[in-house]
Coordinates of C-alpha atoms and ligand atoms in Angstrom, one line a residue:
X1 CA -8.4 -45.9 -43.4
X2 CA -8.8 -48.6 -40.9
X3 CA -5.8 -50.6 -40.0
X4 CA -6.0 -53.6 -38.1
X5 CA -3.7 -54.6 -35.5
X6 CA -0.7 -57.2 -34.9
X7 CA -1.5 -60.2 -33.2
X8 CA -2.5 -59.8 -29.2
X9 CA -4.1 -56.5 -30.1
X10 CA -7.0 -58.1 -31.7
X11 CA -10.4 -56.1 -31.1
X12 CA -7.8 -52.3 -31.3
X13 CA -8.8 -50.8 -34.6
X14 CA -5.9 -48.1 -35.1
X15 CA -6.2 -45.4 -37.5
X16 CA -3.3 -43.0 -38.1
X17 CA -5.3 -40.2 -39.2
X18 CA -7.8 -40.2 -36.3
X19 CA -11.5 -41.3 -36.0
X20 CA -12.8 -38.1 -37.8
X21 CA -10.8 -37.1 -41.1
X22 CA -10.1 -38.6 -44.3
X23 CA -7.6 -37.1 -46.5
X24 CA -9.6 -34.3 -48.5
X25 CA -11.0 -35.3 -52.0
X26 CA -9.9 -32.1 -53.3
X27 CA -6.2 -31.9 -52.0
X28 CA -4.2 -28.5 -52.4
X29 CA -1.2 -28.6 -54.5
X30 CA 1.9 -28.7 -53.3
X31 CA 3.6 -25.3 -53.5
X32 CA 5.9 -25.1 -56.8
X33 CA 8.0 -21.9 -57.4
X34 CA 8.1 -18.8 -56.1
X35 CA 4.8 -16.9 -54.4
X36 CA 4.4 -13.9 -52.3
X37 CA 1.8 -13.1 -50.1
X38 CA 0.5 -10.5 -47.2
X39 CA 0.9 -13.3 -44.6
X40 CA 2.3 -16.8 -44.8
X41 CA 0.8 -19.1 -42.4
X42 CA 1.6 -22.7 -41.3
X43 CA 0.0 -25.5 -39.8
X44 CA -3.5 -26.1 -41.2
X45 CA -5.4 -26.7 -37.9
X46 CA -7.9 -24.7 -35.9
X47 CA -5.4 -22.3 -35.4
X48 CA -4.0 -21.6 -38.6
X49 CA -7.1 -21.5 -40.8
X50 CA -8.9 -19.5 -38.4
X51 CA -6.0 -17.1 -38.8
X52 CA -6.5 -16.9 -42.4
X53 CA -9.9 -16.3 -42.0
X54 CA -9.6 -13.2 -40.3
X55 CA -7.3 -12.3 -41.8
X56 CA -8.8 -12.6 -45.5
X57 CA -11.9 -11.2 -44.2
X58 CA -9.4 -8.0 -43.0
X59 CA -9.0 -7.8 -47.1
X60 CA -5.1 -9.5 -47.0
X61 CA -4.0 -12.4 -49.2
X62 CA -2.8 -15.4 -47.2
X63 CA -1.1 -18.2 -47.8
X64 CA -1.6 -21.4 -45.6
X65 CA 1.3 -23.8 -45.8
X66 CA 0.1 -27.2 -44.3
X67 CA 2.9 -30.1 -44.0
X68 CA 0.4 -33.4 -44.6
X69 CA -3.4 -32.1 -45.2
X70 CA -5.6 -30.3 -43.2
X71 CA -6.8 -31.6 -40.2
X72 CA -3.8 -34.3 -39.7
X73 CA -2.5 -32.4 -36.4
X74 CA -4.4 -32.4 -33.3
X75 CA -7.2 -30.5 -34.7
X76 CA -8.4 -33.5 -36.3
X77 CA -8.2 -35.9 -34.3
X78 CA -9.1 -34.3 -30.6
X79 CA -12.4 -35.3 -28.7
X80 CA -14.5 -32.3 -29.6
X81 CA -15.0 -30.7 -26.5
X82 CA -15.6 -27.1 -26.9
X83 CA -14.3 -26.1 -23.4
X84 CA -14.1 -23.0 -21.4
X85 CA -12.1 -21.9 -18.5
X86 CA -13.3 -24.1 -15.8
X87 CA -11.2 -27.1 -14.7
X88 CA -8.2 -25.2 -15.8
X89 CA -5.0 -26.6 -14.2
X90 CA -5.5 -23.4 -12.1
X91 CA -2.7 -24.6 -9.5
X92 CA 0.0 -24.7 -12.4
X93 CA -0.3 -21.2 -13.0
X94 CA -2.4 -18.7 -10.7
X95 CA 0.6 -18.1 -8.7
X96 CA 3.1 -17.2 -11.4
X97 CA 0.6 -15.1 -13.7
X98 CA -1.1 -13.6 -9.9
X99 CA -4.9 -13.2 -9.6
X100 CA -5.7 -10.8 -11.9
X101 CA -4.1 -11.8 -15.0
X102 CA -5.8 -15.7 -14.2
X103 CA -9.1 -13.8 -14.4
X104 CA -8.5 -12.5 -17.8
X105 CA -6.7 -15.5 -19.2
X106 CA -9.9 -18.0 -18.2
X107 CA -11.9 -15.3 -19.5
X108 CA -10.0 -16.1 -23.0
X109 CA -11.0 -19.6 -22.2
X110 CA -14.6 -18.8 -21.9
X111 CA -14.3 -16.9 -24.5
X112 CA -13.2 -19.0 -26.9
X113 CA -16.8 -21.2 -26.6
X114 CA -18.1 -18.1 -28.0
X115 CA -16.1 -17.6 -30.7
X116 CA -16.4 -20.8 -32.0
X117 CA -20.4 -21.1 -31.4
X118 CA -20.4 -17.6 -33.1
X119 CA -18.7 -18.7 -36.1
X120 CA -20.2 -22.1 -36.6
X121 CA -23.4 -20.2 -37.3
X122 CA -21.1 -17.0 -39.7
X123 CA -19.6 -20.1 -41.5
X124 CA -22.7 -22.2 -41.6
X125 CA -20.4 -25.3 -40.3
X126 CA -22.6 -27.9 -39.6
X127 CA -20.6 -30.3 -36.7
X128 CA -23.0 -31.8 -34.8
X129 CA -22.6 -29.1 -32.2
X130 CA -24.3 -30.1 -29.1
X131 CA -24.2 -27.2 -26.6
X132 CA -25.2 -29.2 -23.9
X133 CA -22.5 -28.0 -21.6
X134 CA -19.9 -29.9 -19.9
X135 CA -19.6 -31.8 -16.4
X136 CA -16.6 -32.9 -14.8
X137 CA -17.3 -35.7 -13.1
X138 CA -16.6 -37.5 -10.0
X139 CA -16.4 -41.6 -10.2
X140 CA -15.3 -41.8 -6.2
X141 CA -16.2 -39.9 -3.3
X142 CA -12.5 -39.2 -3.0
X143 CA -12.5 -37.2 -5.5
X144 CA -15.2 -34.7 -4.4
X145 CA -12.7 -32.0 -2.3
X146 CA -10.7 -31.7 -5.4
X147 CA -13.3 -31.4 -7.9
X148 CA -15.2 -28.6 -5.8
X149 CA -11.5 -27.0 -4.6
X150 CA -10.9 -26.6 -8.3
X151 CA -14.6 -25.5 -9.2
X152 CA -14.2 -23.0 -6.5
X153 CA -11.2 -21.5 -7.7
X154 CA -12.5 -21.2 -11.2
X155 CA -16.0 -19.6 -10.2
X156 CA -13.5 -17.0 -8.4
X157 CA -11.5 -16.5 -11.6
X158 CA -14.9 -15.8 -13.2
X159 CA -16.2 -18.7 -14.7
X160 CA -19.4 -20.1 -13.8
X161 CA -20.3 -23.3 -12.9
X162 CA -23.0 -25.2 -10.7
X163 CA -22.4 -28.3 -8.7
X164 CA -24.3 -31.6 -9.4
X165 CA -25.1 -33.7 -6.1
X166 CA -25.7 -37.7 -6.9
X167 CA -30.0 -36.9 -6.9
X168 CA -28.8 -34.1 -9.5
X169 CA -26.8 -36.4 -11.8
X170 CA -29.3 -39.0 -11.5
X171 CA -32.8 -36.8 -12.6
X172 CA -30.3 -35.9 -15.0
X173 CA -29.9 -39.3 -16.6
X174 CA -25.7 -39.5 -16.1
X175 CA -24.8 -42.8 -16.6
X176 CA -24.4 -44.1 -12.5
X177 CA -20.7 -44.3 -12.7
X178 CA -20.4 -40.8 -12.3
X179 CA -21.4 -39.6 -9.1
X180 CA -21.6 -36.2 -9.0
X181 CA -20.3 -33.5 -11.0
X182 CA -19.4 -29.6 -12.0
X183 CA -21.3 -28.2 -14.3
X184 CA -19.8 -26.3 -16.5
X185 CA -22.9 -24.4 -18.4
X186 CA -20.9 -23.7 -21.2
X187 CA -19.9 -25.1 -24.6
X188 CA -20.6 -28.4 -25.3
X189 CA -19.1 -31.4 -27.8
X190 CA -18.8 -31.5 -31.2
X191 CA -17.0 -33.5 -34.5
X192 CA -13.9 -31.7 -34.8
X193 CA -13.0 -33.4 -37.9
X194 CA -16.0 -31.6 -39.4
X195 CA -14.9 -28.6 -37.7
X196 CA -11.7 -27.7 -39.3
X197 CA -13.1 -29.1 -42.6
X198 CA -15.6 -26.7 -42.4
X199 CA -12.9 -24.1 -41.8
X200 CA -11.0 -25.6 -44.6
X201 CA -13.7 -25.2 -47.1
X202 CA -14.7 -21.3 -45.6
X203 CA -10.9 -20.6 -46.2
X204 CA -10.6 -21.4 -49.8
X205 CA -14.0 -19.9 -50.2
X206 CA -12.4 -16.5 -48.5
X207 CA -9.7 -16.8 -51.3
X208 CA -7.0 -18.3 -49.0
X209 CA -4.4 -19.9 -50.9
X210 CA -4.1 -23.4 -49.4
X211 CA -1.0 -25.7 -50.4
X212 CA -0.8 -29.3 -48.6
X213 CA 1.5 -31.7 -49.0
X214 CA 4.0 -28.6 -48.2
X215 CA 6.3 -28.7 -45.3
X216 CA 7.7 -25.3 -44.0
X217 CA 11.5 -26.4 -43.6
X218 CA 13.0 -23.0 -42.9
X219 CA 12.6 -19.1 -43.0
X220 CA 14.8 -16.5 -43.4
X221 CA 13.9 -13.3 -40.9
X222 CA 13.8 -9.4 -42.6
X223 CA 11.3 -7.1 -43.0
X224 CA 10.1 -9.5 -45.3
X225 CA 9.9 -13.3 -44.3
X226 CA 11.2 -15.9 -46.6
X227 CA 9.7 -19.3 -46.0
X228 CA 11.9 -22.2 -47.7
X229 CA 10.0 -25.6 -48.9
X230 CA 10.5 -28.5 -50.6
X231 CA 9.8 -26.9 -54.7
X232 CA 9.7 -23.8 -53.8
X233 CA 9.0 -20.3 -51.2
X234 CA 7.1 -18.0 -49.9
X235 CA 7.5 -14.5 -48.9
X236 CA 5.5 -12.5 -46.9
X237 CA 5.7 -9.3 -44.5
X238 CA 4.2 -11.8 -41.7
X239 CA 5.0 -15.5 -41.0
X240 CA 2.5 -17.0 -38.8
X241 CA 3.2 -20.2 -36.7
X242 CA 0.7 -22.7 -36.0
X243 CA 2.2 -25.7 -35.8
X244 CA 1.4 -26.6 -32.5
X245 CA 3.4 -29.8 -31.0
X246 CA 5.8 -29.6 -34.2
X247 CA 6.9 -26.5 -33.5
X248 CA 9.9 -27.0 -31.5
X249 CA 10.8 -29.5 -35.0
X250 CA 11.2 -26.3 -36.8
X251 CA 13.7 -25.0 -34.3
X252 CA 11.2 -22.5 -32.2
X253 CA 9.9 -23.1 -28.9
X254 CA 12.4 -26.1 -28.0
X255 CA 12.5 -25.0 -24.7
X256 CA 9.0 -23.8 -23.7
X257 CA 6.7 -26.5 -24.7
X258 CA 6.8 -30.3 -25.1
X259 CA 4.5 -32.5 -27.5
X260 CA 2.6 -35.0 -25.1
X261 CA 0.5 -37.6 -27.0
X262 CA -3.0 -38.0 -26.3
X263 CA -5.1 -41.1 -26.9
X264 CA -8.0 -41.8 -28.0
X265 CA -10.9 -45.1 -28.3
X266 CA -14.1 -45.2 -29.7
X267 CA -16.7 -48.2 -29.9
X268 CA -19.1 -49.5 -32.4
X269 CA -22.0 -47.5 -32.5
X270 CA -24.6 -48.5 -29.9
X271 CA -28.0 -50.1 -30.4
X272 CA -31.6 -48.2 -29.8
X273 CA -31.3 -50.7 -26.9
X274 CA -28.2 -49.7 -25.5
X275 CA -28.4 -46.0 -25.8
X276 CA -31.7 -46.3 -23.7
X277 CA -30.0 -48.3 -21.3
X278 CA -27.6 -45.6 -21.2
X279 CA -30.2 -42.6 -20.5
X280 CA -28.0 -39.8 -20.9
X281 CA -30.9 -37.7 -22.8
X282 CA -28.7 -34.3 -23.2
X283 CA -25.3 -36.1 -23.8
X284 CA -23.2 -34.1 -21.5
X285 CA -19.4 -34.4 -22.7
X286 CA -18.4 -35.4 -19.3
X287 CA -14.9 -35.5 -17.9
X288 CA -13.3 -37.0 -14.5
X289 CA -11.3 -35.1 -12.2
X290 CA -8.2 -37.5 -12.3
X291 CA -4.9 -36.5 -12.1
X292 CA -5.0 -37.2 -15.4
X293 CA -8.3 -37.2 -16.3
X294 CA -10.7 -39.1 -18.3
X295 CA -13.2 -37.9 -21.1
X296 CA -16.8 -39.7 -22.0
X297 CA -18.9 -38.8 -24.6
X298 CA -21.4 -39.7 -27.3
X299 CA -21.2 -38.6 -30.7
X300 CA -24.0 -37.9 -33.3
X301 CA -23.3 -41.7 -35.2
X302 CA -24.3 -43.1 -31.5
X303 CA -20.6 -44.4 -31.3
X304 CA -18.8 -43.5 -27.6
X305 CA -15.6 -41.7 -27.5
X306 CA -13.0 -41.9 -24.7
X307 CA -9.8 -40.1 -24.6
X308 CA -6.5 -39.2 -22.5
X309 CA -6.0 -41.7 -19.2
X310 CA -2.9 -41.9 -19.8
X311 CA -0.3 -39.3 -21.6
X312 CA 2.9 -40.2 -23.1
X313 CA 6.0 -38.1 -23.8
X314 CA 8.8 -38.9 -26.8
X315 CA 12.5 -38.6 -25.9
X316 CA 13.3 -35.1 -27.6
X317 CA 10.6 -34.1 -28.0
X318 CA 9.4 -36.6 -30.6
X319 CA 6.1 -36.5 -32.9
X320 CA 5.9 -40.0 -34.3
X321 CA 2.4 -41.0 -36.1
X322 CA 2.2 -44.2 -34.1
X323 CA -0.2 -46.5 -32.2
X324 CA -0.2 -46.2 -28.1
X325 CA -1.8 -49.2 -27.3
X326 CA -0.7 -49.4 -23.7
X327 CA -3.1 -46.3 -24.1
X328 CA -5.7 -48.1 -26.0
X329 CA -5.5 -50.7 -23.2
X330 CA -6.1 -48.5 -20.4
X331 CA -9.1 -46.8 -22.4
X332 CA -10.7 -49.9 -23.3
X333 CA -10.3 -50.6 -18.8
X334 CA -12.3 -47.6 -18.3
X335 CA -15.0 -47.9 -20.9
X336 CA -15.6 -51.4 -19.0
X337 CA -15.2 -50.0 -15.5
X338 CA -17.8 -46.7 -16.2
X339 CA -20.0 -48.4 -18.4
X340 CA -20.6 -52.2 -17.1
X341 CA -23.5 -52.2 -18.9
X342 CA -21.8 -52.0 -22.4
X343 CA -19.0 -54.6 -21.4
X344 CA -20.0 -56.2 -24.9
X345 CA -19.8 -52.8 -27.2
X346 CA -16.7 -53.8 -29.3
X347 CA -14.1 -51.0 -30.0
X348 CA -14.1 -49.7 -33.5
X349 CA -10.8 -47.8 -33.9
X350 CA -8.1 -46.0 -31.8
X351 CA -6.1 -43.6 -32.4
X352 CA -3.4 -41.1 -30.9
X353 CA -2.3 -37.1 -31.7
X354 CA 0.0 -34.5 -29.9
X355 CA -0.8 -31.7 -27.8
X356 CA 1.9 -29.1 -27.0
X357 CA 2.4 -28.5 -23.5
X358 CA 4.1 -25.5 -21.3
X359 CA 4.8 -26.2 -17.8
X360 CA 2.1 -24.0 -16.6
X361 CA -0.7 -25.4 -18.8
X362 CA -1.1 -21.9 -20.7
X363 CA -0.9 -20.8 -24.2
X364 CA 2.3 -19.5 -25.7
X365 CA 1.8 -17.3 -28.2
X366 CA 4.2 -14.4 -29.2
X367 CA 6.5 -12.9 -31.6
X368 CA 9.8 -13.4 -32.2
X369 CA 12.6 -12.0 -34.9
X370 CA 14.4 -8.5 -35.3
X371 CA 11.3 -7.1 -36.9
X372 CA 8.5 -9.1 -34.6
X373 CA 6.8 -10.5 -37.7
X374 CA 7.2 -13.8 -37.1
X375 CA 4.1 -15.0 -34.8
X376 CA 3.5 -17.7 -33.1
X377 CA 0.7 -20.1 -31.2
X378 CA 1.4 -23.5 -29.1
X379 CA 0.5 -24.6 -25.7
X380 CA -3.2 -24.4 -25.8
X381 CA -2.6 -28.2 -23.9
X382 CA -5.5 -30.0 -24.2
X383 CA -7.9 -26.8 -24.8
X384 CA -7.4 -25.9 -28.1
X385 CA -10.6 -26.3 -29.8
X386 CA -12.2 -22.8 -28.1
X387 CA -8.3 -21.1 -27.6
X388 CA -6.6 -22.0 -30.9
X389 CA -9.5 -20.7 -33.1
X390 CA -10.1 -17.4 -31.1
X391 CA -6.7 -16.9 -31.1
X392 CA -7.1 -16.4 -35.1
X393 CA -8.7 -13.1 -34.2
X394 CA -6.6 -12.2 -31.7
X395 CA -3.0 -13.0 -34.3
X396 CA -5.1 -11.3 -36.7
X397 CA -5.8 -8.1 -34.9
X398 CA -2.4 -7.9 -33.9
X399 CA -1.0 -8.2 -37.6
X400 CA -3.4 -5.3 -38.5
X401 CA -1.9 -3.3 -35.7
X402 CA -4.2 -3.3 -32.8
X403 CA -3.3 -5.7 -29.2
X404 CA -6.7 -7.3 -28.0
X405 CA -6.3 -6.9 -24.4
X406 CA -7.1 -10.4 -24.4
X407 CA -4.0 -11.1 -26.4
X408 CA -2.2 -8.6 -23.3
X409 CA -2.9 -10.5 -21.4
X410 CA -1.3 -14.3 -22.4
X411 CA 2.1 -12.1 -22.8
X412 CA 3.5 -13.8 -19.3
X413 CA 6.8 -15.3 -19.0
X414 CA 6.5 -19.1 -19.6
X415 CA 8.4 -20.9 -17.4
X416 CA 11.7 -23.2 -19.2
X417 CA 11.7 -26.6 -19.8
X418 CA 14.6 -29.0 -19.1
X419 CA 17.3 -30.3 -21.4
X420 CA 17.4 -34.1 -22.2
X421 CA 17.8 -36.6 -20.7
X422 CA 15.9 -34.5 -17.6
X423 CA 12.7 -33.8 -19.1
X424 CA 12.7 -37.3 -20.2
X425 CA 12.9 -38.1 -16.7
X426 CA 10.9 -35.9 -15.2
X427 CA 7.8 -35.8 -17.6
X428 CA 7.6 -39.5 -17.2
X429 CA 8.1 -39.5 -13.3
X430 CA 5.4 -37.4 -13.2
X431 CA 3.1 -39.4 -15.6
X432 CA 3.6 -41.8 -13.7
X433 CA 3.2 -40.4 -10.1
X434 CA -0.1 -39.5 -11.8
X435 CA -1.1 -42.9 -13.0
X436 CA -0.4 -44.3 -9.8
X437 CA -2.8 -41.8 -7.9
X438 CA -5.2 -42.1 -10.6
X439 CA -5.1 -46.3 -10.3
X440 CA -5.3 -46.5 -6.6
X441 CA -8.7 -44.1 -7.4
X442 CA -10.1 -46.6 -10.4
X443 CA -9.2 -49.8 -7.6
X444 CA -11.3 -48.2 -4.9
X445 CA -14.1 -47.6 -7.4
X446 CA -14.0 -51.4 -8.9
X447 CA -13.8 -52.7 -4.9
X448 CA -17.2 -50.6 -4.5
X449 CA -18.9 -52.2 -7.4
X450 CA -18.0 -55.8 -6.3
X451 CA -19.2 -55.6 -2.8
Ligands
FAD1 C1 -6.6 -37.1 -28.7 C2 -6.7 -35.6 -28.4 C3 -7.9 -35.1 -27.7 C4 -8.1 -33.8 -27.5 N1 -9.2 -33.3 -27.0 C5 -9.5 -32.0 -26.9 C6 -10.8 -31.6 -26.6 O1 -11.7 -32.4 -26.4 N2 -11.0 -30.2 -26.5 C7 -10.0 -29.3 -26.7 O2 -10.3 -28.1 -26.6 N3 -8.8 -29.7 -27.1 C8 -8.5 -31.0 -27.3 N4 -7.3 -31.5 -27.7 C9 -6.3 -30.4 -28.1 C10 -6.7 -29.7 -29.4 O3 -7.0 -30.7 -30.4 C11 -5.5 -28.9 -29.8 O4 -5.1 -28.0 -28.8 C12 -5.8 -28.1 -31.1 O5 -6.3 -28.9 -32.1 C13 -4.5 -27.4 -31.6 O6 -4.8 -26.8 -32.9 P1 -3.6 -26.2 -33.7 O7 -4.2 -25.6 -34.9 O8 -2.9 -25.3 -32.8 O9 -2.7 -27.4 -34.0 P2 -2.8 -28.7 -34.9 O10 -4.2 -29.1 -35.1 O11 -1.9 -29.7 -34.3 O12 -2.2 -28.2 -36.3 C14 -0.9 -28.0 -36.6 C15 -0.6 -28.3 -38.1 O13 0.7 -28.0 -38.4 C16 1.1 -28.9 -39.4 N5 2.6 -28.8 -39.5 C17 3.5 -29.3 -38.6 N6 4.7 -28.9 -39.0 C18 4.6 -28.2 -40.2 C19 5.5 -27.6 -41.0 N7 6.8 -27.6 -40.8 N8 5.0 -26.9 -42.1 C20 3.7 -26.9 -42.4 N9 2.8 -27.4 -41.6 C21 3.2 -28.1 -40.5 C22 0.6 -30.2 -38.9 O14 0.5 -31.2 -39.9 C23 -0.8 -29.8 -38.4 O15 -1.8 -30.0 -39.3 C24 -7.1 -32.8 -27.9 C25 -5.9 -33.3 -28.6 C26 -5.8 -34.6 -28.8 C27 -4.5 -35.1 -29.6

């Protein structure tokens, strides 16, 4: 569904649902009556069908509850980077967590391009997985002491990653914009609406009982949990949370993560011309090291995708499904300002989805209620494509009995967020400390280009 936009926003295409899903052709009924599983789950994203999965392959009978339809969180509608655990925001956490608990949580990062590449090929998912690896990238010299500081820190921590001099970015084919780089070595991009479709589709194969359209409005805690919704309930020994951003809506997690939306712009797709104008032969997903950074990347329909520049937090904690275009604005600067080339490639649709956020960038994942069986997953950030699916097997595991030291290891005390009006205040202050920094940066870069 393409929607066009008021007047002065000509040229913005916005599309509530994202640039990747449609609502499915074969929706799942809305729950009616009674039902009892092994495990309820809800939230249909990477996080709670993966859940299912490994679950149902464990032999249990699950239950996915899923508000809109699958895919409609962030799940289907992020940019498809299958990330690991370099270009963490290392300096928000390795203090509080101490060395050696950072080394095993970027090692769940890492791990979590694994997992996925691992079951792309179990599920046969076909996403136009490109494991090219990912570069952060550099668009002014002044950015090069923070972009090696942070690639030293993550090498330490475990993860490896090469650095990319301008010669090195240019035999590579980057697009000149980006001057030199980190790479990665690890994961790649991919069409995450495809992704958790694929996932979708696996689930119901495995038996998973999916029901959209079906909102999880409340649960009662015992040794069996009662989950409340709209024409009906569902009762199971284990409740599992993977609502993400919405979470704190159903009254858990209100004060350790915040929903931050993320933007998102992507062009018409580009000509045989253009895209060898471009170069770019191995299509690197490439991000910048900004204070709030940048992402670039082609997609298998030739189109280019840009996300994030700017982030915007909703008083309370809000999850509306509505257009950002001062976002859209600021994307549509930097497709012009790192790809001068393209200045005519019109925009084809924009769109915006929420991440959940803990002040220290990691996951929050956990237990809560007299009889720990209600679990939960949130905070992944802006990560989640690698963490929330791996963290299926980890939610998994733990359901069946056994800790994965891995999940051990994300146990950590997350640090509390502030009471409104506060975090209102201070969220934004620090957005927009950021997109100052990050402006003065893009100024020095467009001075360089006109001398
Ligand atoms: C624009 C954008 C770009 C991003 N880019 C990347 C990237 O390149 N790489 C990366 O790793 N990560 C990226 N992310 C983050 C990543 O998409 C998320 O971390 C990940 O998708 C979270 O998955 P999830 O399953 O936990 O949550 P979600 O996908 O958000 O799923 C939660 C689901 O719960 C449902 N729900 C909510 N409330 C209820 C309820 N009461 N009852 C039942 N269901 C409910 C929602 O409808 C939703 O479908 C990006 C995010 C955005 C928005």
């Amino acid at each position: 569904m393409v929607r066009r936009l008021p007047e002065g926003q000509s040229g913005e295409k916005y599309r509530p649902l994202g640039g990747w899903v449609e609502r499915p052709d074969d929706p799942q009924p809305q729950l009616e009556g009674d039902v009892g599983a092994d495990v309820v789950v809800a939230g249909a994203g990477f996080a709670g069908l993966s859940t299912a999965l490994e679950l149902a392959a464990r032999g249990a009978k699950v239950i996915v509850l899923e508000r809109e339809f699958t895919g409609f969180g962030a799940s289907g509608r992020n940019a498809g980077y299958l990330a690991g655990g370099q270009g963490l925001e290392y300096g928000l956490f390795l203090k509080r967590v101490g060395r050696e608990r950072a080394r095993k949580i970027v090692s769940f990062y890492d791990e979590g391009v694994d997992y996925v590449e691992r079951k792309l090929g179990e599920y046969g998912i076909d996403c136009d997985y490109n494991a090219s690896g990912i570069i952060r990238a550099g668009v002014h010299p002044s950015q090069e002491r923070k972009l090696r500081e942070g690639m030293r820190i993550g090498i330490e921590l475990g993860s490896p990653a090469q650095f990319l001099d301008g010669a090195e970015m240019r035999a590579r084919g980057i697009p000149p914009a980006f001057l030199f780089g980190c790479d990665t070595q690890r994961g790649g991009t991919l069409d995450p609406g495809k992704y958790v479709m694929g996932l979708r589709r696996e689930a119901l194969r495995a038996g998973v009982k999916i029901y959209e359209n079906t909102a999880l409005l409340s649960y009662d805690e015992g040794s069996t949990v009662r989950v409340q919704t709209a024409r009906g309930s569902a009762s199971a020994p284990f409740l599992v949370l993977a609502t993400n951003a919405y979470t704190p809506q159903i009254g858990l997690l209100r004060n350790k993560v915040m929903p931050l939306r993320v933007s998102a712009i992507e062009t018409e797709s580009l000509s045989g011309a253009q895209l060898a104008s471009l170069g770019w032969p191995r299509r690197e997903g490439l991000v910048t090291p900004h204070w709030t950074m940048e992402s670039h990347r082609l997609t298998a329909r030739n189109t280019l995708v840009m996300t994030t520049k700017r982030l915007h937090y909703v008083y309370g904690s809000g999850t509306p499904n509505v257009p950002d275009h001062a976002a859209y604005r600021e994307l549509a600067v930097a497709l012009r300002d790192r790809f001068p080339n393209l200045r005519d490639l019109a925009i084809r649709s924009c769109w915006s989805g929420y991440i959940s956020f803990a002040y220290d960038a990691l996951p929050v994942v956990g237990e809560t209620g007299g009889q720990r069986n209600v679990l939960y997953t949130a905070g992944c950030s802006g990560h989640g494509v690698g963490t929330q699916s791996l963290m299926g097997q980890l939610l998994a595991e733990r359901i069946c009995g056994t800790e994965h030291p891995l999940l051990a290891a994300l146990r950590h005390k997350t640090p509390s967020t502030l009471p409104e009006p506060l975090q209102w205040c201070a969220v934004n202050s620090a957005l927009g400390m950021a997109n100052m920094m990050d402006d003065r940066v893009n100024r020095k870069v467009r001075e360089a280009a006109t001398r």
